[in-house]
CSV table of C-alpha atoms and ligand atoms in Angstrom, one decimal:
chain,number,residue,atom,x,y,z
I,1,MET,CA,0.0,0.0,0.0
I,2,LEU,CA,1.2,3.5,-0.8
I,3,GLU,CA,2.6,5.5,2.1
I,4,THR,CA,0.0,8.2,1.8
I,5,THR,CA,-2.8,5.7,1.8
I,6,LEU,CA,-1.3,4.0,4.9
I,7,ILE,CA,-1.2,7.3,6.7
I,8,LYS,CA,-4.8,8.1,5.9
I,9,LYS,CA,-5.8,4.7,7.1
I,10,TYR,CA,-3.9,4.6,10.3
I,11,ASP,CA,-3.9,8.3,11.4
I,12,VAL,CA,-6.7,8.0,14.1
I,13,PRO,CA,-7.0,9.0,17.7
I,14,GLY,CA,-5.2,6.4,19.9
I,15,PRO,CA,-3.7,5.9,23.4
I,16,ARG,CA,0.1,6.0,24.0
I,17,TYR,CA,-0.3,2.9,26.3
I,18,THR,CA,1.6,3.9,29.4
I,19,SER,CA,-1.0,1.7,31.0
I,20,TYR,CA,-3.6,-0.8,30.1
I,21,PRO,CA,-6.5,-0.2,30.6
I,22,THR,CA,-5.8,3.4,29.6
I,23,VAL,CA,-7.0,6.1,32.1
I,24,PRO,CA,-10.3,7.0,30.3
I,25,TYR,CA,-11.4,3.4,30.6
I,26,TRP,CA,-10.7,2.8,34.2
I,27,LYS,CA,-13.6,1.4,36.1
I,28,ASN,CA,-13.7,3.9,38.9
I,29,GLU,CA,-17.0,2.6,40.3
I,30,GLY,CA,-15.3,-0.6,41.5
I,31,PHE,CA,-12.3,1.3,43.0
I,32,SER,CA,-11.6,2.6,46.4
I,33,VAL,CA,-8.5,3.8,48.3
I,34,ASP,CA,-8.8,0.7,50.5
I,35,LYS,CA,-8.7,-1.5,47.4
I,36,TRP,CA,-5.7,0.4,46.1
I,37,LYS,CA,-3.8,-0.1,49.4
I,38,GLU,CA,-4.7,-3.8,49.5
I,39,ASN,CA,-3.4,-4.4,46.0
I,40,LEU,CA,-0.3,-2.3,46.6
I,41,LEU,CA,0.5,-4.2,49.8
I,42,LYS,CA,0.2,-7.6,48.1
I,43,THR,CA,2.6,-6.7,45.3
I,44,PHE,CA,4.9,-4.8,47.6
I,45,GLU,CA,5.3,-7.9,49.9
I,46,LEU,CA,6.0,-10.1,46.9
I,47,THR,CA,8.4,-7.9,45.0
I,48,ASN,CA,10.1,-5.4,47.4
I,49,LYS,CA,13.1,-7.6,48.1
I,50,SER,CA,13.5,-8.9,44.6
I,51,ASP,CA,12.7,-6.0,42.2
I,52,GLY,CA,12.4,-3.0,44.5
I,53,ILE,CA,10.0,-0.2,43.9
I,54,SER,CA,10.0,2.8,41.5
I,55,ILE,CA,9.1,6.3,42.6
I,56,TYR,CA,7.9,9.0,40.3
I,57,ILE,CA,7.7,12.5,41.8
I,58,HIS,CA,5.7,15.1,40.0
I,59,LEU,CA,7.0,18.7,40.4
I,60,PRO,CA,4.4,20.7,38.6
I,61,TYR,CA,5.8,24.3,38.5
I,62,CYS,CA,7.2,26.1,35.4
I,63,GLU,CA,8.2,29.8,35.1
I,64,SER,CA,6.9,30.2,31.6
I,65,LEU,CA,4.1,28.5,29.6
I,66,CYS,CA,5.1,26.6,26.4
I,67,THR,CA,2.0,26.7,24.3
I,68,PHE,CA,2.4,23.1,22.9
I,69,CYS,CA,2.6,21.5,26.3
I,70,ALA,CA,0.3,18.7,27.3
I,71,CYS,CA,1.8,18.1,30.8
I,72,HIS,CA,0.1,18.9,34.2
I,73,LYS,CA,1.8,22.1,35.2
I,74,ARG,CA,1.2,25.4,37.0
I,75,ILE,CA,2.9,28.5,35.7
I,76,THR,CA,4.3,30.8,38.4
I,77,LYS,CA,7.3,33.1,38.9
I,78,SER,CA,7.0,32.8,42.7
I,79,HIS,CA,9.4,30.4,44.3
I,80,ALA,CA,7.6,30.6,47.6
I,81,VAL,CA,5.7,27.5,46.4
I,82,GLU,CA,8.7,25.2,46.6
I,83,MET,CA,8.9,24.4,50.3
I,84,PRO,CA,5.2,23.7,51.0
I,85,TYR,CA,5.1,21.5,48.0
I,86,ILE,CA,8.1,19.5,49.0
I,87,GLU,CA,6.7,19.1,52.5
I,88,ALA,CA,3.5,17.8,51.0
I,89,VAL,CA,5.3,15.2,48.9
I,90,LEU,CA,7.3,14.0,51.8
I,91,LYS,CA,4.1,13.7,53.9
I,92,GLU,CA,2.6,11.6,51.2
I,93,TRP,CA,5.7,9.4,51.1
I,94,HIS,CA,5.5,8.9,54.9
I,95,LEU,CA,1.9,7.8,54.5
I,96,TYR,CA,3.2,5.0,52.2
I,97,VAL,CA,6.2,4.2,54.5
I,98,SER,CA,3.9,3.7,57.5
I,99,LEU,CA,1.7,1.4,55.4
I,100,PHE,CA,4.6,-1.0,54.6
I,101,ALA,CA,5.8,-3.6,57.0
I,102,GLU,CA,9.4,-3.2,55.8
I,103,LYS,CA,11.6,-0.5,54.4
I,104,PRO,CA,11.0,0.1,50.7
I,105,ASN,CA,13.9,-1.0,48.5
I,106,ILE,CA,14.2,1.8,45.9
I,107,ALA,CA,15.2,0.7,42.4
I,108,GLU,CA,14.2,3.9,40.6
I,109,ILE,CA,13.4,7.5,41.2
I,110,HIS,CA,12.3,9.9,38.5
I,111,LEU,CA,11.6,13.6,38.9
I,112,GLY,CA,9.3,14.8,36.3
I,113,GLY,CA,7.0,17.7,35.7
I,114,GLY,CA,6.4,20.5,35.1
I,115,THR,CA,10.0,21.5,35.7
I,116,PRO,CA,12.0,19.8,38.4
I,117,SER,CA,14.8,22.4,37.8
I,118,PHE,CA,12.3,25.1,38.7
I,119,PHE,CA,13.1,24.0,42.3
I,120,ALA,CA,16.3,25.2,44.0
I,121,PRO,CA,19.0,22.5,44.3
I,122,LYS,CA,18.7,22.7,48.1
I,123,MET,CA,15.0,21.9,47.9
I,124,LEU,CA,15.6,18.9,45.6
I,125,GLN,CA,18.2,17.7,48.1
I,126,ILE,CA,15.7,18.0,51.0
I,127,LEU,CA,13.2,16.1,48.9
I,128,ILE,CA,15.5,13.2,47.9
I,129,GLU,CA,17.2,12.9,51.4
I,130,GLY,CA,13.7,12.8,52.9
I,131,ILE,CA,12.7,9.9,50.6
I,132,LEU,CA,16.0,8.0,51.1
I,133,ASP,CA,16.0,8.4,54.9
I,134,ASP,CA,13.2,5.8,55.1
I,135,ALA,CA,14.4,3.4,52.4
I,136,VAL,CA,17.0,1.0,51.3
I,137,ILE,CA,18.7,1.9,48.0
I,138,SER,CA,19.0,-0.9,45.5
I,139,SER,CA,22.6,-1.6,44.4
I,140,ASN,CA,21.6,-1.1,40.7
I,141,HIS,CA,19.3,1.9,41.3
I,142,GLU,CA,18.5,4.4,38.5
I,143,PHE,CA,17.8,8.0,39.5
I,144,SER,CA,16.8,10.4,36.8
I,145,PHE,CA,15.3,13.9,36.3
I,146,GLU,CA,13.9,16.2,33.7
I,147,GLY,CA,15.8,19.5,33.4
I,148,HIS,CA,14.8,22.6,31.5
I,149,PRO,CA,17.9,23.8,29.6
I,150,ASN,CA,17.0,27.4,30.4
I,151,ASN,CA,17.1,27.0,34.2
I,152,THR,CA,19.2,23.9,35.0
I,153,THR,CA,22.4,24.9,36.7
I,154,PHE,CA,25.7,23.2,37.4
I,155,GLU,CA,24.6,23.2,41.0
I,156,HIS,CA,21.4,21.3,40.2
I,157,LEU,CA,23.3,18.7,38.3
I,158,GLU,CA,26.0,18.4,40.9
I,159,THR,CA,23.6,18.2,43.9
I,160,LEU,CA,21.5,15.4,42.2
I,161,TYR,CA,24.6,13.6,41.1
I,162,ASN,CA,25.8,13.5,44.7
I,163,LEU,CA,22.5,12.0,45.6
I,164,GLY,CA,22.9,9.1,43.1
I,165,PHE,CA,21.4,10.6,39.9
I,166,ARG,CA,23.1,9.4,36.7
I,167,ARG,CA,20.4,10.2,34.1
I,168,VAL,CA,19.0,13.5,33.0
I,169,SER,CA,16.7,14.4,30.1
I,170,PHE,CA,16.6,17.9,28.7
I,171,GLY,CA,13.6,19.4,26.9
I,172,VAL,CA,14.9,20.7,23.5
I,173,GLN,CA,11.8,20.4,21.3
I,174,ASP,CA,13.1,22.3,18.2
I,175,TYR,CA,15.8,24.8,17.5
I,176,ASP,CA,14.1,26.8,14.7
I,177,PRO,CA,13.4,30.3,16.0
I,178,LYS,CA,10.1,30.4,14.1
I,179,VAL,CA,8.9,27.2,15.9
I,180,GLN,CA,10.3,28.4,19.2
I,181,LYS,CA,8.3,31.6,18.9
I,182,ALA,CA,5.1,29.8,18.1
I,183,ILE,CA,5.4,27.4,21.0
I,184,HIS,CA,6.6,30.3,23.3
I,185,ARG,CA,9.8,28.7,24.2
I,186,ILE,CA,12.9,30.7,23.3
I,187,GLN,CA,15.9,28.4,23.9
I,188,PRO,CA,19.1,28.9,22.0
I,189,PHE,CA,21.4,26.0,21.1
I,190,GLU,CA,24.1,27.4,23.5
I,191,ASN,CA,21.8,26.8,26.5
I,192,VAL,CA,21.4,23.1,25.6
I,193,GLN,CA,25.1,22.7,24.8
I,194,LYS,CA,26.0,24.2,28.2
I,195,VAL,CA,23.8,21.9,30.3
I,196,THR,CA,24.8,18.9,28.3
I,197,ASP,CA,28.5,19.7,28.8
I,198,PHE,CA,27.9,20.3,32.5
I,199,ALA,CA,26.2,16.9,32.9
I,200,ARG,CA,29.0,15.1,31.0
I,201,LYS,CA,31.7,16.8,33.0
I,202,ILE,CA,30.0,15.9,36.3
I,203,GLY,CA,29.7,12.2,35.3
I,204,TYR,CA,26.1,11.6,34.2
I,205,THR,CA,26.1,8.4,32.2
I,206,SER,CA,22.9,8.8,30.3
I,207,ILE,CA,22.0,12.2,28.9
I,208,SER,CA,18.8,12.4,26.9
I,209,HIS,CA,17.3,15.2,24.7
I,210,ASP,CA,13.5,15.5,24.0
I,211,LEU,CA,12.7,16.5,20.5
I,212,VAL,CA,9.1,16.8,19.1
I,213,PHE,CA,8.0,16.5,15.5
I,214,GLY,CA,4.7,17.9,14.2
I,215,LEU,CA,5.0,21.3,15.9
I,216,PRO,CA,3.6,24.4,14.3
I,217,PHE,CA,5.7,25.7,11.3
I,218,GLN,CA,8.1,22.7,11.4
I,219,GLU,CA,9.5,21.9,8.0
I,220,LEU,CA,11.8,19.2,6.6
I,221,SER,CA,14.7,21.6,6.6
I,222,SER,CA,14.1,22.8,10.2
I,223,ILE,CA,13.7,19.3,11.6
I,224,GLU,CA,17.0,18.3,9.8
I,225,ASP,CA,18.7,21.3,11.4
I,226,THR,CA,17.3,20.4,14.8
I,227,VAL,CA,18.5,16.8,14.5
I,228,GLN,CA,21.9,17.8,13.2
I,229,LYS,CA,22.4,20.2,16.1
I,230,THR,CA,21.3,17.4,18.5
I,231,LEU,CA,23.7,15.0,16.8
I,232,ALA,CA,26.5,17.5,17.4
I,233,LEU,CA,26.0,17.1,21.2
I,234,ARG,CA,25.6,13.3,20.9
I,235,PRO,CA,23.2,12.6,23.7
I,236,ASP,CA,23.0,8.9,24.8
I,237,ARG,CA,19.3,8.8,24.2
I,238,ILE,CA,16.9,10.9,22.1
I,239,ALA,CA,13.1,11.0,22.7
I,240,PHE,CA,11.6,11.9,19.4
I,241,TYR,CA,8.0,12.6,20.4
I,242,SER,CA,5.1,12.9,18.1
I,243,TYR,CA,3.4,16.2,18.9
I,244,ALA,CA,0.2,15.4,20.8
I,245,HIS,CA,-2.3,18.1,19.9
I,246,VAL,CA,-4.8,17.9,22.8
I,247,PRO,CA,-6.3,21.4,23.0
I,248,TRP,CA,-9.3,20.1,24.9
I,249,ILE,CA,-7.2,19.6,28.0
I,250,LYS,CA,-8.1,22.6,30.2
I,251,GLY,CA,-5.4,25.2,30.7
I,252,ASN,CA,-2.7,23.7,28.5
I,253,GLY,CA,-2.5,26.8,26.4
I,254,GLN,CA,-2.4,25.1,23.1
I,255,ARG,CA,-4.5,27.8,21.6
I,256,GLY,CA,-1.4,29.9,21.3
I,257,PHE,CA,-1.1,29.1,17.6
I,258,ASP,CA,-3.5,28.4,14.7
I,259,GLU,CA,-4.3,24.8,13.8
I,260,ASN,CA,-3.6,25.7,10.2
I,261,ASN,CA,0.1,26.1,11.2
I,262,LEU,CA,0.4,22.5,12.1
I,263,PRO,CA,1.8,20.0,9.6
I,264,SER,CA,-0.8,17.6,8.1
I,265,GLY,CA,-0.7,13.9,8.9
I,266,GLU,CA,1.4,13.2,5.8
I,267,GLU,CA,3.8,16.1,6.4
I,268,LYS,CA,4.1,15.0,10.0
I,269,ARG,CA,5.0,11.5,9.0
I,270,ALA,CA,7.6,12.9,6.6
I,271,LEU,CA,9.2,14.9,9.5
I,272,TYR,CA,9.4,11.7,11.5
I,273,GLU,CA,11.0,9.8,8.6
I,274,LYS,CA,13.5,12.6,8.1
I,275,GLY,CA,14.5,12.5,11.8
I,276,ARG,CA,14.5,8.7,12.0
I,277,LYS,CA,16.7,8.4,9.0
I,278,LEU,CA,19.3,10.9,10.2
I,279,LEU,CA,19.4,9.3,13.7
I,280,GLU,CA,19.8,5.8,12.3
I,281,GLN,CA,22.5,7.0,9.9
I,282,ASN,CA,24.3,8.2,13.0
I,283,PHE,CA,24.1,4.9,14.9
I,284,TYR,CA,21.0,5.6,17.0
I,285,HIS,CA,18.6,2.6,17.3
I,286,GLU,CA,14.9,3.0,17.4
I,287,ILE,CA,13.4,1.6,20.6
I,288,GLY,CA,9.7,1.0,20.4
I,289,MET,CA,7.7,4.2,20.4
I,290,ASP,CA,9.3,7.6,20.4
I,291,HIS,CA,12.8,6.6,21.5
I,292,PHE,CA,16.3,6.3,20.0
I,293,ALA,CA,19.4,5.2,21.9
I,294,LEU,CA,23.1,4.7,21.1
I,295,PRO,CA,24.2,1.0,21.4
I,296,HIS,CA,26.0,1.5,24.8
I,297,ASP,CA,22.9,2.9,26.5
I,298,SER,CA,21.0,0.7,28.8
I,299,MET,CA,17.7,1.3,27.0
I,300,PHE,CA,19.0,-0.3,23.9
I,301,ILE,CA,20.7,-3.1,25.8
I,302,SER,CA,17.5,-3.7,27.8
I,303,GLN,CA,15.5,-4.0,24.6
I,304,GLN,CA,18.0,-6.4,23.1
I,305,GLU,CA,17.8,-8.5,26.2
I,306,GLY,CA,14.0,-8.4,26.3
I,307,THR,CA,13.8,-6.7,29.6
I,308,LEU,CA,12.5,-3.3,28.6
I,309,HIS,CA,9.4,-2.2,30.5
I,310,ARG,CA,6.9,0.6,30.0
I,311,ASN,CA,4.8,2.5,32.6
I,312,PHE,CA,3.5,5.9,33.3
I,313,MET,CA,7.0,7.4,33.1
I,314,GLY,CA,7.4,5.9,29.6
I,315,TYR,CA,10.1,3.3,28.8
I,316,THR,CA,12.2,2.1,31.7
I,317,THR,CA,14.9,-0.5,32.2
I,318,THR,CA,14.0,-1.3,35.8
I,319,GLN,CA,11.7,-4.3,36.6
I,320,SER,CA,9.7,-3.0,39.5
I,321,LYS,CA,6.1,-4.1,39.8
I,322,VAL,CA,5.3,-1.2,42.1
I,323,LEU,CA,5.4,2.4,40.9
I,324,LEU,CA,4.5,5.0,43.5
I,325,GLY,CA,3.5,8.3,41.9
I,326,LEU,CA,4.0,11.1,44.4
I,327,GLY,CA,2.7,14.7,44.0
I,328,ALA,CA,-0.3,16.3,42.4
I,329,SER,CA,-1.7,14.3,39.4
I,330,SER,CA,0.8,11.4,39.7
I,331,ILE,CA,-0.3,7.9,38.8
I,332,SER,CA,0.7,4.8,40.8
I,333,ASP,CA,0.8,1.3,39.6
I,334,SER,CA,0.8,-1.9,41.7
I,335,TRP,CA,0.6,-4.2,38.6
I,336,THR,CA,-2.9,-5.3,39.7
I,337,ALA,CA,-4.3,-1.8,40.3
I,338,PHE,CA,-3.8,1.8,39.3
I,339,GLY,CA,-4.5,4.9,41.3
I,340,GLN,CA,-4.3,8.6,40.4
I,341,ASN,CA,-3.6,11.5,42.8
I,342,ILE,CA,-5.8,14.6,42.9
I,343,LYS,CA,-4.7,16.7,39.9
I,344,GLU,CA,-5.0,20.2,41.4
I,345,ILE,CA,-2.2,21.3,43.7
I,346,GLU,CA,-4.1,22.8,46.6
I,347,PRO,CA,-6.6,20.0,47.1
I,348,TYR,CA,-3.8,17.5,46.8
I,349,MET,CA,-1.8,19.3,49.6
I,350,GLU,CA,-4.9,19.6,51.7
I,351,ALA,CA,-5.7,15.9,51.5
I,352,VAL,CA,-2.1,15.0,52.4
I,353,SER,CA,-2.0,17.5,55.3
I,354,LYS,CA,-5.1,15.7,56.8
I,355,GLY,CA,-3.2,12.4,56.6
I,356,GLU,CA,-5.3,11.1,53.7
I,357,PHE,CA,-4.0,9.2,50.7
I,358,PRO,CA,-4.6,11.7,47.9
I,359,VAL,CA,-5.7,9.0,45.4
I,360,PHE,CA,-9.0,10.0,43.9
I,361,LYS,CA,-9.6,7.5,41.1
I,362,GLY,CA,-8.2,4.2,39.8
I,363,HIS,CA,-8.8,0.7,38.5
I,364,VAL,CA,-8.3,-2.8,39.7
I,365,LEU,CA,-7.2,-5.1,36.9
I,366,ASN,CA,-9.1,-8.4,36.3
I,367,GLN,CA,-7.5,-11.5,34.8
I,368,GLU,CA,-8.4,-10.4,31.3
I,369,ASP,CA,-6.9,-6.9,31.8
I,370,LEU,CA,-3.7,-8.5,33.1
I,371,PHE,CA,-3.4,-10.8,30.0
I,372,ILE,CA,-4.0,-8.0,27.6
I,373,ARG,CA,-1.7,-5.7,29.5
I,374,LYS,CA,1.1,-8.2,29.0
I,375,GLN,CA,0.3,-8.5,25.3
I,376,ILE,CA,0.4,-4.7,24.8
I,377,LEU,CA,3.6,-4.4,26.9
I,378,ASN,CA,5.3,-7.1,24.8
I,379,ILE,CA,4.3,-5.3,21.5
I,380,ILE,CA,5.4,-1.8,22.6
I,381,CYS,CA,8.6,-2.9,24.4
I,382,GLN,CA,9.8,-6.0,22.5
I,383,LEU,CA,7.9,-5.4,19.2
I,384,GLU,CA,6.6,-9.0,19.3
I,385,THR,CA,4.1,-11.1,21.4
I,386,SER,CA,2.8,-14.6,21.6
I,387,TRP,CA,-0.2,-16.4,23.2
I,388,GLU,CA,-1.5,-19.9,23.8
I,389,ILE,CA,-4.0,-21.6,21.7
I,390,ASN,CA,-6.8,-21.2,24.2
I,391,ASP,CA,-6.1,-17.6,25.2
I,392,TRP,CA,-8.9,-16.2,22.9
I,393,THR,CA,-12.5,-17.3,22.5
I,394,GLU,CA,-13.6,-18.2,18.9
I,395,GLU,CA,-15.3,-14.8,18.6
I,396,GLU,CA,-12.2,-12.9,19.8
I,397,LYS,CA,-10.0,-15.0,17.4
I,398,GLU,CA,-12.2,-14.1,14.5
I,399,TYR,CA,-12.0,-10.4,15.2
I,400,LEU,CA,-8.2,-10.4,16.0
I,401,TYR,CA,-6.9,-12.6,13.3
I,402,ASP,CA,-9.0,-10.8,10.7
I,403,LYS,CA,-7.5,-7.4,11.7
I,404,LEU,CA,-4.0,-8.8,12.1
I,405,ALA,CA,-4.2,-10.2,8.6
I,406,ASP,CA,-5.2,-6.8,7.3
I,407,PHE,CA,-2.2,-5.2,9.1
I,408,GLU,CA,0.0,-8.0,7.7
I,409,ALA,CA,-1.2,-7.2,4.2
I,410,ASP,CA,-0.1,-3.6,4.8
I,411,GLY,CA,3.4,-4.8,5.8
I,412,LEU,CA,3.2,-3.7,9.4
I,413,LEU,CA,3.6,-7.1,11.0
I,414,GLN,CA,4.2,-10.7,10.4
I,415,LEU,CA,1.5,-13.0,11.7
I,416,GLN,CA,2.9,-16.2,13.3
I,417,SER,CA,0.9,-19.3,14.3
I,418,LEU,CA,0.4,-18.0,17.8
I,419,GLY,CA,1.8,-14.5,17.9
I,420,ILE,CA,3.0,-11.5,15.9
I,421,LYS,CA,6.2,-9.7,15.1
I,422,VAL,CA,6.1,-6.0,14.3
I,423,SER,CA,8.0,-5.2,11.0
I,424,SER,CA,10.4,-2.4,10.6
I,425,LYS,CA,7.7,-0.5,8.7
I,426,GLY,CA,5.2,-1.2,11.5
I,427,LYS,CA,7.3,0.4,14.2
I,428,ALA,CA,5.7,3.8,13.4
I,429,PHE,CA,2.3,2.3,13.8
I,430,VAL,CA,2.9,0.4,17.0
I,431,ARG,CA,0.0,2.3,18.7
I,432,ASN,CA,-2.4,1.1,16.1
I,433,ILE,CA,-1.2,-2.5,16.5
I,434,CYS,CA,-1.7,-2.3,20.3
I,435,MET,CA,-5.2,-0.9,19.7
I,436,LEU,CA,-6.2,-4.3,18.1
I,437,PHE,CA,-5.8,-5.9,21.5
I,438,ASP,CA,-7.6,-3.1,23.5
I,439,LYS,CA,-10.9,-4.5,24.6
I,440,TYR,CA,-12.1,-1.3,26.2
I,441,LEU,CA,-11.4,0.8,23.1
I,442,GLN,CA,-13.3,-1.7,20.9
I,443,ALA,CA,-16.3,-1.8,23.3
I,444,ASN,CA,-16.5,1.9,23.7
I,445,ASN,CA,-15.5,3.4,20.4
I,446,PRO,CA,-14.7,6.9,21.8
I,447,LYS,CA,-17.2,9.5,20.8
I,448,GLU,CA,-15.5,12.3,22.7
I,449,LYS,CA,-11.9,13.4,22.2
I,450,LEU,CA,-9.8,11.3,24.6
I,451,PHE,CA,-6.5,10.7,22.8
I,452,SER,CA,-4.1,12.4,20.4
I,453,ARG,CA,-3.7,11.1,16.9
I,454,THR,CA,-1.4,8.1,16.3
I,455,ILE,CA,0.6,9.7,13.5
D,501,SAM,C1,7.9,17.9,31.6
D,501,SAM,S1,8.6,18.3,30.1
D,501,SAM,C2,10.4,18.3,30.3
D,501,SAM,C3,11.0,19.2,31.4
D,501,SAM,C4,10.9,20.7,31.3
D,501,SAM,N1,9.6,21.0,31.7
D,501,SAM,C5,11.1,21.1,29.9
D,501,SAM,O1,10.2,21.5,29.2
D,501,SAM,O2,12.3,21.2,29.5
D,501,SAM,C6,8.4,16.8,29.3
D,501,SAM,C7,8.6,16.7,27.8
D,501,SAM,O3,7.3,16.2,27.3
D,501,SAM,C8,7.3,16.6,25.9
D,501,SAM,N2,5.9,17.1,25.6
D,501,SAM,C9,5.2,18.1,26.3
D,501,SAM,N3,4.1,18.3,25.7
D,501,SAM,C10,4.0,17.6,24.6
D,501,SAM,C11,3.1,17.4,23.5
D,501,SAM,N4,1.9,18.1,23.5
D,501,SAM,N5,3.3,16.5,22.6
D,501,SAM,C12,4.5,15.8,22.6
D,501,SAM,N6,5.4,15.9,23.5
D,501,SAM,C13,5.2,16.8,24.5
D,501,SAM,C14,8.3,17.6,25.6
D,501,SAM,O4,9.3,17.1,24.8
D,501,SAM,C15,8.9,17.9,27.0
D,501,SAM,O5,10.3,18.1,27.0
D,502,SF4,S1,7.2,22.0,28.1
D,502,SF4,FE1,8.2,21.9,30.2
D,502,SF4,S2,8.6,24.0,30.7
D,502,SF4,FE2,7.2,24.1,29.0
D,502,SF4,S3,5.2,24.2,30.0
D,502,SF4,FE3,5.5,22.0,29.6
D,502,SF4,S4,6.4,21.3,31.5
D,502,SF4,FE4,6.6,23.5,31.6
């Protein structure tokens, strides 16, 4: 099938599968904070010693609004917000610590946002020391944070390095001044170069740059220039995100540019192809969705070894079955249940100050959810999956095999007797492939806008 026809066929709204079931399909009616705690405790007891736990901490503040951004954030110039927020996160952490019968074994910490580097280095130190005081640190722990190149300082990088951080990702997005103006994010190359050099000098072993394709006014020549500039700094990993246009999310400011300024599905796909080609020519390997890594980076090694995992933080090389999401809007995962924290900052802080778990919604996974979750994880992380002969009913088989045969005819996958393998061409359509397994999506063909488009 011609590339343009393929794009028309597969450019539909679809989840990014950082969870299954995806958040809009959680069955909140059957959920309660007690059920969340019960599921969490069970998995914690089984896996704390072997795999340890992961912690995601959401730090929601940014000084300036980027008009393309789909993250949960609060824009403020006031830094008086830092200490009360850190105190709330530590209170939430202590609620979990007192729930557990033994000290949590921490395999992973990720600071995301918003902008973690909005916070002063001293504040981040108080936060991390407060977490580690009540925990055991795994010998092969992975601590990482997201830094904004415009406000990450040598001191930020050094402070976090001394606390065990070895990974940092910097938001680059695009170097074209016209694009930067449209997304309200003026960020010269020199700023990115400076923080990348600092991180290397200090000893960070995995530096990542976030690029986005599909932004307003992006052209083939500008994406080429952005990728070339990125290659000059040779980060260990590159996230090459597809721009998620989700203007219906309240307060995300995406009305800052006209929708006519966005590249069409076909143009967007060409931008991705341009970037992908350049990265591959320069020895970066594509890892599932959105990510590229040099061969020495653990993300590539983990994919080769079949141990790559995906959760609300995106791809991860750690194996924890428990992910505690701390802070406003964070999502936690105990493998058998999900729970999301109150999204707004003040009500989140109020709940925590009263000693309440700030989880306001979630989902407990049944056996079928767990099976499909595994299939989707296999596809998105290992680009292949398999099943047993009796795993599907006759009706399910008919639906699935029919669709898979169609995808195979389009060259996106190879159908095996009891499984599939995503083809090289199919990598860009991996979300569409996962959607074939998504029971909730099929049962509730979304009428309202819930997801960004897959291309
Ligand atoms: C929390 S930000 C990174 C840290 C810091 N706030 C910054 O901007 O540098 C996370 C990343 O998500 C990506 N992102 C945000 N909104 C997006 C969107 N609408 N579509 C695709 N990627 C997006 C950007 O690449 C951004 O760097
Ligand atoms: S891209 Fe980063 S700095 Fe910009 S608004 Fe989003 S979270 Fe804040």
